[in-house]
């Protein structure tokens, strides 16, 4: 079974040949993955190299905590990969995006108005949470669509605050 | 000794204090807000009482409720920890009136040092050098501040009069930025301390933040436990501390210690306290403020001096004389503390809330972890994002750094984002290893790129793929099992024949 696995902007072609053998980007190695506690602790021996990781599946992605770093991994088999490639190009690259509250908190200030042009990195909203003021910034250039909140309003995690066109 | 101590705090520091009490054979009482029912401090204490809803102002800041718990539980002393009510002289006074010992300084000393302007004037009179800034006692208006700012010079700092911990603090580089920064500093100070008064202070360029830990008893003895290096800060929150400091030699250490003792004596200080200094490139040092309480970073001092500061606090509050003379205090080795917070270092340290689904804490030689969280605990948006302090001791600074790297790798936490990758990058940074950093290093010259360590990344990809493959296989079996008319084994044998 052949997989294309993405970590950040890196991709690896990983083929699982048979029990205990894999080919990673053309190099064949022995691989022995064991679940240690049935709760996400895994031990991996690649040839004789030993690695231990915590693994958590979240939606379509797999989170791997390895040596203090957390990696989000997307695994696609060949069929999924072909599907994804055939639909690419049909989706507009820059549509409307929603700026959502990353955590529950209190809106301290709203720095933009509907229709206003903003640059990437410009502060849109100031949110107070964990006793600190946090500036929520524009992830890219754009025009402000709707402003859904006002100062002193309490917001929940994931609530849409502002949309960018 | 006290029979029962109430800890008026939560999180790692509440657990730290409860441990000290337990070692001293003192019964303990925890106070908790509604969202903290399952918190570690509640489970660790001998008794626990709910003091109200989640927001601090309705629970951990309610003096009346905490005193009520003290009476109900018949506690004879209260330890306030840090933050919350620790530096509120009205709380210390209320304890005194209620006949309960406040484990800390007298209300008058808290008040004198708590108002930063009064503090500066007081220590200045005692011959302690201070940083130029607004000397006015009480809050200045925006107009007054804007008028006086050019005389102090830019860049300067806005600080909350009632403040601490970087809340309500802003750096202003140019006059144009002053009004906006003033407004947001006042807002933050108002929200954190219920008091929006601020003052200005000159920003000493290239400055290091070095503080002296003090212990003072009720018999007039004051000693210092040497310095802590706290220059690594972000938004004026300390993130990594160490003891001793690479920048302090024996001569500077002796001079700073002497001045710190003088500053404490100026307010008849009793119990544990810390004098914070700014030290410039030429080893001139200026009084910044006194923290009239236990500090977050106290463990690094404990690791190198061998003194248990919390237990000393309790003994002092009981009226015992100090068990150490200045000459007994020696520095043994080196200690570093990394504050592990629920913040995403890859997203501008945005707080991260949620459930800690997996947690394994570093152990082994020279490693100490002070924490208030556990596997399954919920990080709420109501309180400070500090979830654990990882402290490593080494014979030398080099060994402490290598040990910290090892311990950071061992610290496993999933479910929330943490500052661990930031600490790892810092431990790997040449500037940190060389000790060439000042208070603005993190914000101005340290960048945490999403590093692409090729090897671990590939290993992570392999693990992820094998796990996904395993789950895919399982799913196939579950879905298809019923559809086949024969057993899996026969089906497999048939399939294998077809492959030949």
XYZ file of C-alpha atoms in Angstrom, chain B residues 31-404:
374
model
C -9.872 27.307 48.499
C -11.168 26.821 44.964
C -13.435 28.353 42.352
C -16.246 26.408 40.709
C -14.143 25.437 37.661
C -11.302 24.222 39.868
C -13.220 21.502 41.678
C -10.990 18.796 40.141
C -7.757 20.797 40.376
C -4.671 19.269 41.944
C -4.565 21.664 44.906
C -8.097 20.686 45.905
C -7.215 17.003 45.810
C -3.892 17.466 47.585
C -5.122 19.501 50.567
C -6.617 18.015 53.739
C -9.721 20.205 53.389
C -11.140 22.187 50.472
C -13.819 24.874 50.241
C -15.505 26.409 47.216
C -15.266 30.209 47.232
C -17.309 31.142 44.172
C -17.534 31.286 40.367
C -14.595 31.035 37.969
C -13.653 34.714 37.430
C -10.923 35.619 39.969
C -12.775 38.689 41.181
C -15.644 36.423 42.281
C -13.439 33.806 43.945
C -9.651 33.982 44.429
C -9.793 37.755 44.927
C -12.664 37.658 47.449
C -11.060 38.552 50.789
C -14.336 38.047 52.661
C -14.839 34.527 51.368
C -11.271 33.479 52.020
C -11.434 34.730 55.606
C -14.740 32.953 56.035
C -13.077 29.700 54.931
C -10.209 30.383 57.344
C -12.695 30.702 60.207
C -14.764 27.699 59.227
C -11.697 25.498 58.868
C -10.026 27.024 61.948
C -6.842 27.728 60.014
C -4.326 29.752 62.016
C -2.376 31.116 59.038
C -2.878 32.006 55.354
C -0.259 31.677 52.631
C -1.195 33.856 49.644
C 1.296 32.440 47.083
C 1.956 34.910 44.267
C -0.548 36.942 42.237
C -4.185 37.215 43.394
C -4.101 38.644 46.959
C -0.378 38.205 47.626
C 0.482 41.881 47.365
C -2.716 43.413 48.708
C -2.011 45.196 51.966
C -5.741 45.331 52.710
C -5.786 41.531 52.668
C -2.791 41.264 55.009
C -4.505 43.793 57.266
C -7.818 41.925 57.181
C -5.991 38.732 58.190
C -4.337 40.544 61.079
C -7.678 41.952 62.253
C -9.240 38.486 62.027
C -6.449 37.078 64.200
C -5.002 34.940 61.407
C -1.302 35.042 60.592
C -0.558 36.294 57.075
C 2.516 34.435 55.818
C 4.287 37.443 54.363
C 5.361 40.951 55.304
C 3.459 43.498 57.400
C 0.668 45.425 55.599
C 2.701 48.640 55.899
C 5.649 47.095 53.995
C 3.339 45.714 51.273
C 1.706 49.125 50.918
C 5.019 50.986 50.777
C 6.497 48.654 48.166
C 3.198 48.041 46.340
C 2.843 51.645 45.291
C 5.824 51.782 42.972
C 6.196 55.545 43.288
C 6.285 55.404 47.098
C 8.664 52.450 46.865
C 11.122 54.375 44.711
C 11.056 57.379 46.993
C 11.510 55.207 50.093
C 14.495 53.203 48.843
C 16.065 56.273 47.282
C 16.103 57.868 50.724
C 17.938 54.781 51.989
C 20.651 55.323 49.374
C 19.464 52.793 46.780
C 19.891 53.912 43.114
C 16.657 54.081 41.048
C 15.795 54.328 37.334
C 14.649 57.798 36.176
C 10.863 58.046 35.935
C 7.746 59.759 37.245
C 8.176 60.188 40.944
C 4.617 61.347 41.660
C 2.772 59.498 44.373
C -0.655 58.467 43.124
C -1.785 58.291 39.500
C -0.987 60.991 36.954
C -3.528 61.998 34.302
C -2.880 61.289 30.614
C -2.116 64.994 30.047
C 0.440 65.084 32.858
C 2.090 61.908 31.572
C 2.304 63.179 28.005
C 3.803 66.433 29.279
C 6.480 64.772 31.416
C 7.448 62.005 28.944
C 9.927 64.059 26.851
C 11.854 64.914 30.047
C 12.408 61.240 30.784
C 13.197 60.479 27.138
C 12.220 57.706 24.725
C 12.157 54.733 24.651
C 10.277 54.518 27.918
C 8.020 52.145 29.784
C 4.460 52.572 30.986
C 3.878 50.523 34.125
C 0.827 49.873 36.252
C 1.084 51.448 39.689
C -0.645 48.434 41.218
C 1.070 46.090 38.823
C 3.395 43.193 38.441
C 3.860 40.345 36.023
C 3.921 42.618 32.999
C 0.216 43.370 33.120
C -0.605 46.919 32.130
C 2.958 47.426 30.916
C 3.926 48.896 27.529
C 7.120 49.959 25.775
C 6.810 53.269 23.948
C 9.493 54.096 21.373
C 8.121 57.371 20.036
C 5.958 60.189 21.420
C 3.226 59.399 18.839
C 2.724 55.943 20.343
C 2.157 57.250 23.858
C -1.608 58.012 23.873
C -2.562 54.635 22.380
C -0.234 52.703 24.663
C -1.519 54.650 27.685
C -5.110 53.735 26.912
C -4.425 50.029 26.498
C -2.098 49.885 29.535
C -4.786 51.512 31.700
C -7.413 49.102 30.381
C -5.252 46.075 31.113
C -4.286 47.391 34.570
C -7.924 48.116 35.357
C -8.915 44.586 34.346
C -6.065 42.877 36.208
C -5.837 44.941 39.395
C -8.989 47.066 39.468
C -6.762 50.145 39.314
C -5.855 51.891 36.061
C -3.118 54.170 37.484
C 0.164 54.065 35.610
C 3.598 55.694 35.732
C 6.529 56.168 33.376
C 10.042 54.815 33.619
C 13.108 55.256 31.437
C 13.991 52.151 29.477
C 17.615 51.273 30.214
C 19.071 50.007 26.918
C 20.867 46.676 26.902
C 19.687 46.121 30.439
C 19.590 42.838 32.214
C 16.987 42.022 34.783
C 18.680 40.580 37.846
C 16.986 40.158 41.177
C 18.090 39.400 44.702
C 16.157 36.974 46.906
C 15.891 38.056 50.522
C 14.819 36.429 53.764
C 14.067 38.585 56.791
C 12.849 37.438 60.208
C 10.912 39.243 62.923
C 14.110 39.599 64.976
C 15.746 42.083 62.619
C 17.934 39.629 60.691
C 18.010 40.066 56.910
C 20.045 37.872 54.570
C 20.207 37.574 50.795
C 20.161 34.279 48.904
C 22.083 35.746 45.978
C 20.805 36.624 42.547
C 18.570 35.250 39.832
C 19.021 36.141 36.184
C 15.590 36.933 34.710
C 16.421 38.845 31.518
C 14.671 36.457 29.175
C 11.235 37.980 29.000
C 8.440 38.407 26.544
C 5.906 41.176 26.983
C 7.611 41.704 30.350
C 6.737 38.226 31.491
C 9.744 36.217 32.552
C 10.042 32.975 30.612
C 13.413 31.515 31.567
C 15.280 32.227 34.796
C 18.548 30.994 36.167
C 20.705 31.148 39.263
C 23.354 32.327 39.532
C 23.780 34.918 36.727
C 26.679 34.720 34.274
C 26.918 38.482 34.464
C 27.396 38.782 38.189
C 30.843 38.373 39.689
C 31.622 38.102 43.396
C 32.097 41.855 43.745
C 28.830 42.831 42.018
C 27.012 40.075 43.934
C 28.205 41.479 47.251
C 27.300 45.057 46.301
C 23.832 44.136 45.023
C 23.140 42.003 48.082
C 24.115 44.797 50.411
C 21.909 47.350 48.641
C 18.990 44.897 48.522
C 19.217 44.354 52.266
C 19.205 48.146 52.755
C 16.091 48.498 50.589
C 14.282 45.852 52.649
C 15.326 47.439 55.927
C 13.946 50.774 54.708
C 10.425 49.323 55.083
C 11.156 47.039 58.075
C 10.633 44.111 55.764
C 9.834 40.671 57.184
C 9.527 37.296 55.398
C 10.661 36.351 51.866
C 10.934 39.144 49.320
C 12.755 39.999 46.142
C 14.440 43.171 45.003
C 14.447 43.503 41.224
C 17.303 45.455 39.646
C 18.117 46.594 36.146
C 21.825 46.145 35.482
C 23.370 48.033 32.565
C 26.410 47.095 30.484
C 28.784 48.828 32.902
C 27.432 46.946 35.921
C 25.518 49.961 37.223
C 22.379 48.699 38.873
C 19.086 50.416 39.576
C 16.227 49.449 41.860
C 13.165 48.464 39.823
C 10.749 47.227 42.435
C 10.350 44.941 45.366
C 8.103 41.915 45.151
C 6.737 41.459 48.625
C 5.908 37.804 48.164
C 7.146 34.446 46.990
C 8.321 34.566 43.347
C 7.366 32.183 40.548
C 11.071 31.519 39.936
C 12.023 30.809 43.571
C 12.966 27.161 42.776
C 16.199 28.088 40.963
C 17.448 29.723 44.159
C 16.332 26.708 46.179
C 18.254 24.397 43.849
C 21.577 26.221 44.181
C 21.404 27.297 47.837
C 19.622 24.278 49.289
C 17.253 26.574 51.229
C 13.536 25.670 51.089
C 12.154 29.202 50.770
C 8.516 28.279 51.397
C 9.307 26.419 54.599
C 11.448 29.356 55.727
C 8.483 31.661 55.059
C 6.293 29.572 57.329
C 8.927 29.438 60.096
C 9.469 33.198 59.886
C 5.731 33.837 60.086
C 5.667 31.724 63.241
C 8.227 34.100 64.758
C 11.264 31.832 64.545
C 14.686 33.388 63.962
C 16.396 32.652 60.624
C 18.290 29.378 60.596
C 21.009 30.827 58.365
C 23.597 33.563 58.645
C 24.759 35.366 55.516
C 27.998 33.342 55.515
C 26.052 30.056 55.435
C 24.660 30.893 51.993
C 26.779 29.334 49.254
C 26.083 28.752 45.576
C 26.310 25.126 44.538
C 26.147 24.515 40.771
C 23.655 26.099 38.402
C 19.873 25.969 37.994
C 17.646 26.969 35.080
C 13.867 27.218 35.016
C 11.669 27.124 31.914
C 8.112 28.311 32.393
C 5.914 25.999 30.385
C 2.793 27.913 29.460
C -0.368 27.049 27.534
C 0.598 29.337 24.672
C 1.434 28.705 21.036
C 4.939 29.997 20.308
C 4.305 29.602 16.562
C 1.263 31.884 16.738
C 2.490 34.918 18.652
C 2.099 33.083 21.997
C -1.658 32.956 21.644
C -3.158 31.310 24.756
C -4.286 27.750 24.151
C -7.180 26.307 26.109
C -8.646 22.827 26.242
C -8.153 19.441 27.813
C -4.721 17.950 28.373
C -5.325 14.544 26.837
C -1.900 13.052 27.491
C 0.787 14.129 29.938
C 4.085 12.586 30.940
C 6.352 14.683 33.132
C 10.154 14.711 32.905
C 12.006 12.928 35.681
C 15.543 11.738 36.382
C 18.663 13.282 37.924
C 18.669 17.023 38.532
C 15.114 17.607 37.306
C 12.331 19.253 39.296
C 8.836 19.904 37.994
C 6.365 22.121 39.848
C 2.936 21.842 38.291
C -0.761 22.043 39.020
C -2.019 20.133 35.985
C -2.502 16.456 35.263
C -3.582 14.187 32.430
C -7.234 14.984 31.757
C -7.185 18.438 33.308
C -8.823 21.349 31.569
C -6.986 24.598 30.826
C -9.585 27.327 31.202
C -9.289 30.896 29.966
C -9.848 32.321 33.462
C -6.358 32.167 34.913
C -2.677 32.538 34.170
C -1.397 30.302 31.318
C 1.479 28.870 33.434
C 1.000 25.097 33.570
C 4.353 23.856 34.802
C 7.813 24.991 35.795
C 10.596 22.744 34.614
C 13.735 23.302 36.668
C 17.065 21.615 35.967
C 20.159 21.634 38.115
C 23.705 21.014 36.838
C 27.170 21.179 38.283
C 27.878 23.872 35.681
C 25.693 26.066 33.484
C 26.579 23.852 30.526
C 25.376 20.742 32.272
C 22.167 22.482 33.342
C 21.450 23.457 29.702
C 22.094 19.939 28.390
C 19.919 18.503 31.128
C 17.166 21.000 30.281
